Coordinates of C-alpha atoms in Angstrom, one line a residue:
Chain A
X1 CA -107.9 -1.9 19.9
X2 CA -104.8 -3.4 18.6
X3 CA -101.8 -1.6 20.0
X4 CA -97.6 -1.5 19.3
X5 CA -95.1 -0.6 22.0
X6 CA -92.3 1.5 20.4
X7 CA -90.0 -1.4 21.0
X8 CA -92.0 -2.9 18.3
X9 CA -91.4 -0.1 16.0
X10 CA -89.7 -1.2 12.5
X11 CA -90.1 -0.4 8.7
X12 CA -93.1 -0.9 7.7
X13 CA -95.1 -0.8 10.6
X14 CA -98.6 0.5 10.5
X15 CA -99.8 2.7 12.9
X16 CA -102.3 5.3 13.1
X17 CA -101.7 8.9 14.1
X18 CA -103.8 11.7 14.7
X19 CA -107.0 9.8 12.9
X20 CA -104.4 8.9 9.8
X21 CA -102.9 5.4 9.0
X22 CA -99.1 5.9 8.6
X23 CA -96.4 3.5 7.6
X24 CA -93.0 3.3 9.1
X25 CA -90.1 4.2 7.4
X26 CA -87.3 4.7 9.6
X27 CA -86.9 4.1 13.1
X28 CA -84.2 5.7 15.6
X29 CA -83.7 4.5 19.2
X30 CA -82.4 7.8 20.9
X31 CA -81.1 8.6 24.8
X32 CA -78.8 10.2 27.2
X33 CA -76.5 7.9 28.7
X34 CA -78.6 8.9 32.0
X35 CA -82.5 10.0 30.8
X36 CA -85.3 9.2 29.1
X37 CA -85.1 6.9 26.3
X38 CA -86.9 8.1 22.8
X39 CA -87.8 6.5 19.6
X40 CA -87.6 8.9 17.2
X41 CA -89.3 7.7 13.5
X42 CA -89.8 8.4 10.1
X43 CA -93.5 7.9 8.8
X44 CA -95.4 8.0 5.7
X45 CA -98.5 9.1 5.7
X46 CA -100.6 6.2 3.8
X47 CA -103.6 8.9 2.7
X48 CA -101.5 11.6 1.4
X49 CA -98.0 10.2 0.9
X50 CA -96.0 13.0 3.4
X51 CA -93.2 11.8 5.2
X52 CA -93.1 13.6 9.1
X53 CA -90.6 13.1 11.8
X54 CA -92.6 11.6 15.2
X55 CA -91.0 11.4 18.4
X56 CA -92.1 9.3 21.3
X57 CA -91.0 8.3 24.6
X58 CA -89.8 4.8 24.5
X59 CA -92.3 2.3 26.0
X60 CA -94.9 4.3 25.3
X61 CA -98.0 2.4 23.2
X62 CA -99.4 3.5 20.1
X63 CA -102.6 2.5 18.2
X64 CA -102.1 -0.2 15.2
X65 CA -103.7 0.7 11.7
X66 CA -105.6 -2.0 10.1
X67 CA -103.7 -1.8 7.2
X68 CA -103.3 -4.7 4.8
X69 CA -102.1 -4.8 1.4
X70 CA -104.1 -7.4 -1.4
X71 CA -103.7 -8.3 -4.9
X72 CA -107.3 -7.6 -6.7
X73 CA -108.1 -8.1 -10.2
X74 CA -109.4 -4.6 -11.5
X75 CA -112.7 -4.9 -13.1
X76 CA -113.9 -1.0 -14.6
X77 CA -114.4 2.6 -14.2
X78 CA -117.6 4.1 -13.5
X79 CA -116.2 7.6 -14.0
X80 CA -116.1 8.2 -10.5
X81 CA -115.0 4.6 -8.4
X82 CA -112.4 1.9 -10.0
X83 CA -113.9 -1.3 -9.7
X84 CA -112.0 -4.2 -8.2
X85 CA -112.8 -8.3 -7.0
X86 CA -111.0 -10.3 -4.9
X87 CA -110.0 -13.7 -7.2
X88 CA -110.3 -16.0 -4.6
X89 CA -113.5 -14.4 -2.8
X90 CA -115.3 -12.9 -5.8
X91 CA -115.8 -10.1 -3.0
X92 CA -115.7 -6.4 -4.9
X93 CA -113.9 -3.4 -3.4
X94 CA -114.6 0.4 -5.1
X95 CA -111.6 2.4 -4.9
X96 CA -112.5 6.5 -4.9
X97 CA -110.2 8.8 -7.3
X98 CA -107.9 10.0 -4.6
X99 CA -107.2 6.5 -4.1
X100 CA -106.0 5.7 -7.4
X101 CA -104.4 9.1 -8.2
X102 CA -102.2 9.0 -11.8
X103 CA -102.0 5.0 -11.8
X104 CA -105.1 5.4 -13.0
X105 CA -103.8 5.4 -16.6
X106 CA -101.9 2.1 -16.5
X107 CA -105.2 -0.3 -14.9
X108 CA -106.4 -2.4 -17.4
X109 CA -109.4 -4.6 -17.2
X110 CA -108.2 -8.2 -15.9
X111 CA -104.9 -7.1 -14.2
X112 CA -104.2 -7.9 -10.6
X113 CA -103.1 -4.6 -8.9
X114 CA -101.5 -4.2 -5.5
X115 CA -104.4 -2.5 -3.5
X116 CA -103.9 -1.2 0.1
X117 CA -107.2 -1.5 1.9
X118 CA -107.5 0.2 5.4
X119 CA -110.5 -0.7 7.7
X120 CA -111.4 -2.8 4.7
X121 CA -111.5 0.0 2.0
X122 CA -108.8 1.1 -0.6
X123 CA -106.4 3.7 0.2
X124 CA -104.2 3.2 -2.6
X125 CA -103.9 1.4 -6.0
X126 CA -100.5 0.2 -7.6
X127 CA -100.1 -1.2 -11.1
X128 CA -98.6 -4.5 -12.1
X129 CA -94.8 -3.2 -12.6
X130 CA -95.0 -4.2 -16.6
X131 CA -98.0 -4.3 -18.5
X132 CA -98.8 -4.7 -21.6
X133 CA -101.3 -2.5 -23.4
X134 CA -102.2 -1.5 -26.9
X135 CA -101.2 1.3 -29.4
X136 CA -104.1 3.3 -30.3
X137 CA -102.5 6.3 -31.6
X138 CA -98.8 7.1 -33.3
X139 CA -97.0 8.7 -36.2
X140 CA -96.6 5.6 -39.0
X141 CA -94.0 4.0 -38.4
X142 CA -90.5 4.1 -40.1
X143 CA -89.4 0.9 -42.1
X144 CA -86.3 -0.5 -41.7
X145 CA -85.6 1.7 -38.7
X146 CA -84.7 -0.4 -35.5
X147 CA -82.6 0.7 -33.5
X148 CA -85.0 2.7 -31.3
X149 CA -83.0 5.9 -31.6
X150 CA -85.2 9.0 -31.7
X151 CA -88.1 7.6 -31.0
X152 CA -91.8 9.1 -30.6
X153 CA -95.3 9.3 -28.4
X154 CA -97.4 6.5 -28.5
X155 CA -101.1 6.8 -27.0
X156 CA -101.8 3.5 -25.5
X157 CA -105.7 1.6 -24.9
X158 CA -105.7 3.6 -21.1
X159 CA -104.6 6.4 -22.0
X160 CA -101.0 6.9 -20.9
X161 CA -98.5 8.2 -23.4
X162 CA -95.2 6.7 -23.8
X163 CA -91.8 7.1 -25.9
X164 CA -91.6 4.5 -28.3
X165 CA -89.1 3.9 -30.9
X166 CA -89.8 4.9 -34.5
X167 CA -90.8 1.4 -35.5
X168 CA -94.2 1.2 -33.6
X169 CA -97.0 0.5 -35.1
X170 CA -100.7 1.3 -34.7
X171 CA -102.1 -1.1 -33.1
X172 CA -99.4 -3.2 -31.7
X173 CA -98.7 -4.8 -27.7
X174 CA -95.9 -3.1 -26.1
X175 CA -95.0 -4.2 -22.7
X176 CA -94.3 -0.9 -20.2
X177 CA -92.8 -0.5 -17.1
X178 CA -95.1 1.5 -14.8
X179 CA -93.0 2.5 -12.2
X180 CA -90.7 4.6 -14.8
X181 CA -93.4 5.2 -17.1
X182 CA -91.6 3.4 -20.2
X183 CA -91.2 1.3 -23.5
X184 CA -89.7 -2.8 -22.5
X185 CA -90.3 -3.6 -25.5
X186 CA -92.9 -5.3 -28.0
X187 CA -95.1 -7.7 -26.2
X188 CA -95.3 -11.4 -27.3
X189 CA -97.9 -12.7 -29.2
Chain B
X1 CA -78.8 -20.6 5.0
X2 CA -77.8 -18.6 8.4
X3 CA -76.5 -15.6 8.1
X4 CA -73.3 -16.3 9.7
X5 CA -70.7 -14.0 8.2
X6 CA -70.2 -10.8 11.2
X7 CA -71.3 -7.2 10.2
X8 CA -68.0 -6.0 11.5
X9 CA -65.3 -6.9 8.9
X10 CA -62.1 -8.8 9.9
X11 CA -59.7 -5.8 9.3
X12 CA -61.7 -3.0 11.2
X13 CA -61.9 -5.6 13.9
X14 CA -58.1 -5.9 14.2
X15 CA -57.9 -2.1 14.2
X16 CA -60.3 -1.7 16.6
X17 CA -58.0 -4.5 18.6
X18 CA -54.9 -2.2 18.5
X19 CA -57.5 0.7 19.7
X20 CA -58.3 -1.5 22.7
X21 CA -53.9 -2.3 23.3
X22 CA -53.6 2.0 22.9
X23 CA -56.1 2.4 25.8
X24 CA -54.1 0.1 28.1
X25 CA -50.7 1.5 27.4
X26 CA -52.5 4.8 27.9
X27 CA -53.1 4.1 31.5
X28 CA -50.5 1.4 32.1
X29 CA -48.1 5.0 31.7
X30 CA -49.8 6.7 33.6
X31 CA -50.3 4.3 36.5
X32 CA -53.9 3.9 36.5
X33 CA -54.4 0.0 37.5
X34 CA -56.6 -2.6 35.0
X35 CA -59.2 -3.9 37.4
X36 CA -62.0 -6.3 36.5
X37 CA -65.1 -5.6 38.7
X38 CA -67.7 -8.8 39.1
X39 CA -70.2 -8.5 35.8
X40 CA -72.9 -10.2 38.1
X41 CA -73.8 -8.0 40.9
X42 CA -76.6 -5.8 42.2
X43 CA -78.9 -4.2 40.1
X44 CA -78.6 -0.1 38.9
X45 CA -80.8 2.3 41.2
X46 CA -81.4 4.5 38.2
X47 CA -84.6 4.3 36.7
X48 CA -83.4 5.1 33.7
X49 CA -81.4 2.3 33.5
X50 CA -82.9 -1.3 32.8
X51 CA -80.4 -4.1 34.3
X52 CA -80.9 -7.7 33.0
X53 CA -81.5 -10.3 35.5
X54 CA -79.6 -13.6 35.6
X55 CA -80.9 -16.1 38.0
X56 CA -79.8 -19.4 39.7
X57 CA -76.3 -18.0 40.3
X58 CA -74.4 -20.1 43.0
X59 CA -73.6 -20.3 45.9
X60 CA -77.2 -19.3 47.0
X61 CA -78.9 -20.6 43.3
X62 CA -80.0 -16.4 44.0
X63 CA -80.5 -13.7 41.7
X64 CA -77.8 -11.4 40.2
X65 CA -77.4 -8.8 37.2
X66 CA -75.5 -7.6 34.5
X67 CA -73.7 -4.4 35.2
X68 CA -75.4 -1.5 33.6
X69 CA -71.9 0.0 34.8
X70 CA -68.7 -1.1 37.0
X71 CA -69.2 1.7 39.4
X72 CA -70.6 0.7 42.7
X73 CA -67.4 -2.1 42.5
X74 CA -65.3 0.4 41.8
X75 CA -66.4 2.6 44.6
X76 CA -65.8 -0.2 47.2
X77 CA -62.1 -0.7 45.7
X78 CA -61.5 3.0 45.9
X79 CA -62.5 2.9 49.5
X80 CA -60.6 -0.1 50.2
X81 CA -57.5 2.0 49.4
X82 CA -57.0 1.0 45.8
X83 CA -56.0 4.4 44.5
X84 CA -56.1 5.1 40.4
X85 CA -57.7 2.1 39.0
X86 CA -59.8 1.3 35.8
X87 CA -61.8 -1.3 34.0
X88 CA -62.5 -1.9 30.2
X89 CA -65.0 -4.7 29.3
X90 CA -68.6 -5.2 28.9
X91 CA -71.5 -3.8 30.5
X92 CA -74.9 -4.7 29.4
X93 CA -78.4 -2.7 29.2
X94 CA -81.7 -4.0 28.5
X95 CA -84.2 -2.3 26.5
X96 CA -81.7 -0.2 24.2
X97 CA -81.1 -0.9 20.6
X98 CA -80.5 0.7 18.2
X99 CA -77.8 2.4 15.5
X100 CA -76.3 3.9 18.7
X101 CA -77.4 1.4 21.1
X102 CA -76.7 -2.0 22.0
X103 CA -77.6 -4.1 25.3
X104 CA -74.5 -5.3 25.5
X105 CA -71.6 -3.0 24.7
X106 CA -68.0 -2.3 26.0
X107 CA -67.3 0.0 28.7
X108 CA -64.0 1.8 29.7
X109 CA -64.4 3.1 33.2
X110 CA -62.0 5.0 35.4
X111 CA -61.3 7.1 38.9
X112 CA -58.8 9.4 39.2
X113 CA -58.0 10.1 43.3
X114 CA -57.4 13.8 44.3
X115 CA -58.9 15.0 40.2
X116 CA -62.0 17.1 40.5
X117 CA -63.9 16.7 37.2
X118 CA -62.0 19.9 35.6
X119 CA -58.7 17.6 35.3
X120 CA -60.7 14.4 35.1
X121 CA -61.8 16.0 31.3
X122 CA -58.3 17.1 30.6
X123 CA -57.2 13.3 30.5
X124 CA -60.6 12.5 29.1
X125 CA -59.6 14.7 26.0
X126 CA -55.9 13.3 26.1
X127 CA -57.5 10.1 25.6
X128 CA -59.4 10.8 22.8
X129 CA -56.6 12.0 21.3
X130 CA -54.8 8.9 21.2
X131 CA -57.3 6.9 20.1
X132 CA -59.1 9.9 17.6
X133 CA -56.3 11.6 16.7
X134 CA -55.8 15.2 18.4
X135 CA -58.1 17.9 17.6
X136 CA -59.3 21.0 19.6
X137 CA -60.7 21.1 22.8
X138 CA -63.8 23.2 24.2
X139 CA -65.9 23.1 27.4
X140 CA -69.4 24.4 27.1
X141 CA -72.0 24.8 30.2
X142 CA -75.0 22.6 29.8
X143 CA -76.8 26.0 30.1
X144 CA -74.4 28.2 27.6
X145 CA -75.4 25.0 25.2
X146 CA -79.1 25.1 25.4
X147 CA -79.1 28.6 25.2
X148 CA -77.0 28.6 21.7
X149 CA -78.5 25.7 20.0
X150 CA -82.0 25.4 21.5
X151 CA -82.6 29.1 22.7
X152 CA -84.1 28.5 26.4
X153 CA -81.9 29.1 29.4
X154 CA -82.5 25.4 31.1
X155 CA -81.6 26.3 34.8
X156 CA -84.2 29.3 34.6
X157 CA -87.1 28.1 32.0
X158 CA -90.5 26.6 33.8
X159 CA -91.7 23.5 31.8
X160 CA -93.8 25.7 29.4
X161 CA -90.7 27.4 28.0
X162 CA -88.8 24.1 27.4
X163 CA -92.3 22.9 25.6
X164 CA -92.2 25.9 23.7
X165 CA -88.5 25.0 23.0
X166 CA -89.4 21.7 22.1
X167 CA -91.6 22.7 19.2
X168 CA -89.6 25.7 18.1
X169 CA -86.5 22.8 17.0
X170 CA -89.7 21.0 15.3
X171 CA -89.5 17.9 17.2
X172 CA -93.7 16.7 17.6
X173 CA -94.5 14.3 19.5
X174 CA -96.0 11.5 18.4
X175 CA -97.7 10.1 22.0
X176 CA -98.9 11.3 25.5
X177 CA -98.0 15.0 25.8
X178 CA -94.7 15.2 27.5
X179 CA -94.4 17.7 30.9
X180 CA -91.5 16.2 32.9
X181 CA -88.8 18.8 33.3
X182 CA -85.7 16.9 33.4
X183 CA -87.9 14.2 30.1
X184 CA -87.8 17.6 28.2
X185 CA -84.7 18.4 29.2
X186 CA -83.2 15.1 27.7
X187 CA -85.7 15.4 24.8
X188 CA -84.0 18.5 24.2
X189 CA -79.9 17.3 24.5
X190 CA -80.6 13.8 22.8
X191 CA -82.6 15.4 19.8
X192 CA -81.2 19.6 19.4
X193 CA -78.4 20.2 21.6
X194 CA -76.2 17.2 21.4
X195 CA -76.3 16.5 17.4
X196 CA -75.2 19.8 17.4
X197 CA -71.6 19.1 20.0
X198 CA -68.4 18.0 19.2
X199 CA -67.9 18.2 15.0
X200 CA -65.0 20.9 14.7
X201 CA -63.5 19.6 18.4
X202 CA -64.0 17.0 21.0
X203 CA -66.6 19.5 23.4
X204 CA -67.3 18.5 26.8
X205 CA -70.6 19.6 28.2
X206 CA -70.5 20.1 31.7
X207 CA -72.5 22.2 34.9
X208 CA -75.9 20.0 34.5
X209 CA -78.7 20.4 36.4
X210 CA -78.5 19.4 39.8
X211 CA -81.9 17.5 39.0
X212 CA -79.7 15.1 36.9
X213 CA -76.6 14.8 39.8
X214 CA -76.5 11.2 38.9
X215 CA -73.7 10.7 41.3
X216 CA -72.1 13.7 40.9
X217 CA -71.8 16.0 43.9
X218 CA -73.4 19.4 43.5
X219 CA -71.0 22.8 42.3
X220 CA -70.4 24.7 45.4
X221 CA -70.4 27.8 43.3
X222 CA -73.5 27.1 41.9
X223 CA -75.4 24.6 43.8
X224 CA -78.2 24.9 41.2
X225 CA -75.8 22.5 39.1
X226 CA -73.6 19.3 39.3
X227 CA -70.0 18.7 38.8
X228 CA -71.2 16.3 36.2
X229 CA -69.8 16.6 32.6
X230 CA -70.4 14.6 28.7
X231 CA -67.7 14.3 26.0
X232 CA -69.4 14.9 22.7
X233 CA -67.7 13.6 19.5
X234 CA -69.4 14.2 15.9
X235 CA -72.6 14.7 17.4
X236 CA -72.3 11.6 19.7
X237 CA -72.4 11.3 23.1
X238 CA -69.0 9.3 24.3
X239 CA -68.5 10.0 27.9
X240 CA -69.9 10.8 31.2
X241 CA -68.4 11.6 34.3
X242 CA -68.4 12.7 37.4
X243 CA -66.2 14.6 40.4
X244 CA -68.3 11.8 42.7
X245 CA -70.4 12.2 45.5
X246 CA -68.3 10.6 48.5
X247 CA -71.0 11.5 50.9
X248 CA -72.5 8.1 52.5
X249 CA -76.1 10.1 53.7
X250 CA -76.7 12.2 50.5
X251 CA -76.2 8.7 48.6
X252 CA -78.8 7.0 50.7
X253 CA -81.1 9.8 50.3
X254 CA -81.1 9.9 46.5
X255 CA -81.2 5.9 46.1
X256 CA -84.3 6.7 48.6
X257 CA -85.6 8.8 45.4
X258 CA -84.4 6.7 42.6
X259 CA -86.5 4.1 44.6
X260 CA -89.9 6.2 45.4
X261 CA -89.4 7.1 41.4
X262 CA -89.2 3.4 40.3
X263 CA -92.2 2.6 42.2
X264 CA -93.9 5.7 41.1
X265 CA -92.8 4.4 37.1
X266 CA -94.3 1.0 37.7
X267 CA -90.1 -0.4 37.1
X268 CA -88.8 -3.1 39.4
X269 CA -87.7 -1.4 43.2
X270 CA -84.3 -2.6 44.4
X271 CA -83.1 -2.8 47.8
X272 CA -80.0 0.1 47.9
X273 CA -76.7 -1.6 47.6
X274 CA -75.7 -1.4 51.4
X275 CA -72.0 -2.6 50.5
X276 CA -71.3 0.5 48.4
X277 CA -73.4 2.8 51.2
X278 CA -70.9 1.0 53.7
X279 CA -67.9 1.4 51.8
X280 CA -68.9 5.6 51.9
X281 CA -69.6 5.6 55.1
X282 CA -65.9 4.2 55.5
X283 CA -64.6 6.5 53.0
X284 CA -63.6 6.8 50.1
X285 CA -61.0 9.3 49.0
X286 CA -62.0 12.5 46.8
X287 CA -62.1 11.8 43.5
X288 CA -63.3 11.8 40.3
X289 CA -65.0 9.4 37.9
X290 CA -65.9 9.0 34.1
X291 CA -67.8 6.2 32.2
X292 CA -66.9 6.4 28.3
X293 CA -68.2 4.2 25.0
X294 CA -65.5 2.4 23.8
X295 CA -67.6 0.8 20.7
X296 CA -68.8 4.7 20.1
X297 CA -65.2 5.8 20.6
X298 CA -63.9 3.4 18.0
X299 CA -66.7 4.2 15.6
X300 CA -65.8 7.9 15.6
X301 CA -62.0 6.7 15.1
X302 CA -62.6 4.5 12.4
X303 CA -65.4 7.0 10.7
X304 CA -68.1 4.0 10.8
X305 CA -71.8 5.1 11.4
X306 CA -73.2 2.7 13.7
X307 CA -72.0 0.0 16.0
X308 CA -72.9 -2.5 13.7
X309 CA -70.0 -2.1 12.3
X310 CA -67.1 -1.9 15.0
X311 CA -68.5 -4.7 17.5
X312 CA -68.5 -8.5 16.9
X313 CA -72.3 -9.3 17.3

């Protein structure tokens, strides 16, 4: 069993706690001028997203998550697992629901998403931060209208809906930045 | 390319320079002497200090260590008749770092002959003053402050009601369970009761247990406590001092405990330092003692938020 002495501790550790993986976030060395020294951290919890306050005596050891974090191409949906390989490998990993949570509507087949795998399973699924997907359902569009002011929902291939400006087509490629959940721009051809 | 340029910016550190040249006029006025105590020396008895070892060190080619603190060379100059004296330069700690925290860091440390630790914090707070600016001043038991800001009386509680304390202020611990009085004693001052000291005046904690004496002599009032005290700025802890323990046989007998602790700890075991136990046995004249930040000082002048930014590193 891999272990981390708290004089280890840094962002972005990974360590587990109470049978749960959790990521570092902040990490405070705290003591009396004469007493115990403490570390006293910020973690993430890597299942569920919660951020708790942990404190523990300084030099004391605490078990290491096998956490990594991979790029893997993302393949389909079953309706119940998301489907992703490995490019180099070929090997396939099947992410649950709870993994994938909302980013479910920006994975499109072919595009390498940021998967965390813990004990060699996914815990959590991020999107490419732009994709580009297609328009499959708008208001027609407004000729001559460019300037993007106003602007209206677009339905896109996975399902996500998006503000678009009024000039959008049926059909088209937009590129969309899936951390904010908007319109770049038109994709290129 | 290396990162070469210091955190601490060129301007702050020519502040914190004329900081530094207010501290020596401070004493030079008063007639406290600059000494500057030997940085190698003998290693720190208490186990909860980690000295750094520096080894080849003529004329033997023996082992020596940093000073976690000037004292013990202080002590043999007070007993070799030196009167008011005081040192400001670095004293180093291993295994501490952090925003707070450094292993090497500057240290301004003074006696006061014939002060017991009542006048000892008066000067304390006059010396904030001049290098803070002035603000109010307020004393607070160790045990009036755990009672107000972490509700558990810790001269009377048994280990179960400073648990119960613990997780009343939220704190959880993340390892082994933790059932060491005095540990949940300084869990509770470095996480509840100190953060909560010292933001509308400078407030000195004093009266702590007589479990953590250091090398404070015990209150004759109240022998359940030591004439040991802590200046608390913003939250931070800047000082600690003492009205020192001048007696040569209770000073063998707890470096006889810091050592049976050590070994119990798995830490290093020192041989006591029998030059300072010697130099007690001689004498040394009733006084009082008090080891303060400077780098944490400054910070709290200057409004910065972490050492980082007030110490060339």
């Amino acid at each position: 069993m891999a272990t981390y002495s708290t004089n280890e501790f840094k962002g972005g550790l990974k360590i587990m706690l109470d049978g749960d993986p959790y990521t570092i976030v902040e990490n405070e060395f705290v003591k009396p001028g004469k007493g115990q020294a403490f570390n006293r951290v910020k973690v993430r919890n890597l299942k569920t997203g919660r951020v708790i306050d942990k404190t523990f005596k300084s030099g004391e050891s605490v078990e290491a998550a096998d956490v990594i974090e991979t790029e893997l191409q993302y393949l389909y949906t079953d309706g119940e697992f998301y489907h992703f390989m490995d490019p180099s490998t070929f090997e396939q990993k099947s992410a649950p629901q709870a993994a994938v949570g909302d980013n479910a509507k920006w994975l499109k087949e072919q595009d390498l998403c940021t998967v965390v795998l813990w004990n060699g399973e996914p815990l959590s699924v991020e999107p490419p931060n732009f994709v580009e997907l297609k328009v499959v359902e708008t208001d027609p569009g407004v000729r001559g209208d460019t300037s993007g002011g106003g602007g209206k929902p677009a339905k896109l291939e996975t399902g996500a809906v998006v503000r678009v400006p009024l000039f959008i087509e049926e059909g088209e490629m937009l590129r969309v930045d899936t951390r904010k959940g908007e319109y770049v721009s038109r994709a290129k051809e | 390319m290396a990162d070469w340029r210091p955190a601490a910016a060129p301007e702050t550190l020519r502040r914190r320079a004329a900081l530094l040249a207010e501290i020596r006029g401070f004493f030079a006025r008063r007639g406290v002497v600059e000494v500057e105590p030997p940085t190698l020396g003998p290693p720190a008895m208490d186990p909860a200090l980690e000295s750094l070892a520096v080894d080849g060190v003529p004329p033997d080619g023996g082992r020596r260590w940093l000073q976690t603190s000037p004292e013990y060379a202080m002590k043999r100059l007070l007993a070799a008749g030196s009167g008011d004296i005081y040192a400001l330069g670095p004293a180093w700690r291993g295994g501490e770092y952090g925003r707070w925290h450094r292993p090497e860091f500057t240290l301004l440390e003074w006696y006061r002959v014939g002060f017991d630790h009542h006048r000892l914090m008066d000067e304390v707070a006059e010396l904030a003053a001049v290098v803070c600016g002035p603000r109010p001043v307020e004393r607070i038991s160790y045990r009036e402050a755990f009672l107000a800001h972490a509700g558990v009386d810790p001269l009377a509680a048994v280990e179960a009601d400073l648990a119960a304390a613990v997780a009343r202020a939220g704190l959880s611990l993340g390892g082994v369970a933790v059932e060491e009085r005095d540990t949940l004693l300084d869990l509770l001052l470095s996480h509840v009761v100190g953060p909560a000291l010292g933001h509308v005046a400078a407030t000195f904690l004093h009266g702590f247990p007589a479990s953590q004496a250091a090398l404070a002599r015990l209150d004759d009032d109240d022998p359940r406590t030591a004439r040991r005290f802590e200046l608390f700025l913003d939250g931070l802890e800047i000082a600690n001092g003492y009205h020192e323990l001048t007696d040569a046989a209770a000073q063998r007998r707890r470096f006889e405990a810091e050592r049976t602790e050590r070994h119990g700890s798995g830490l290093p075991v020192y041989e006591a330092d029998e030059a300072l136990l010697a130099a007690l046995e001689a004498g040394i004249p009733d006084c009082a003692g008090v080891a303060l930040g400077v780098d944490r000082l400054v910070a709290v002048a200057l409004g910065a938020r972490s050492l980082a930014e007030v110490r060339l590193e």
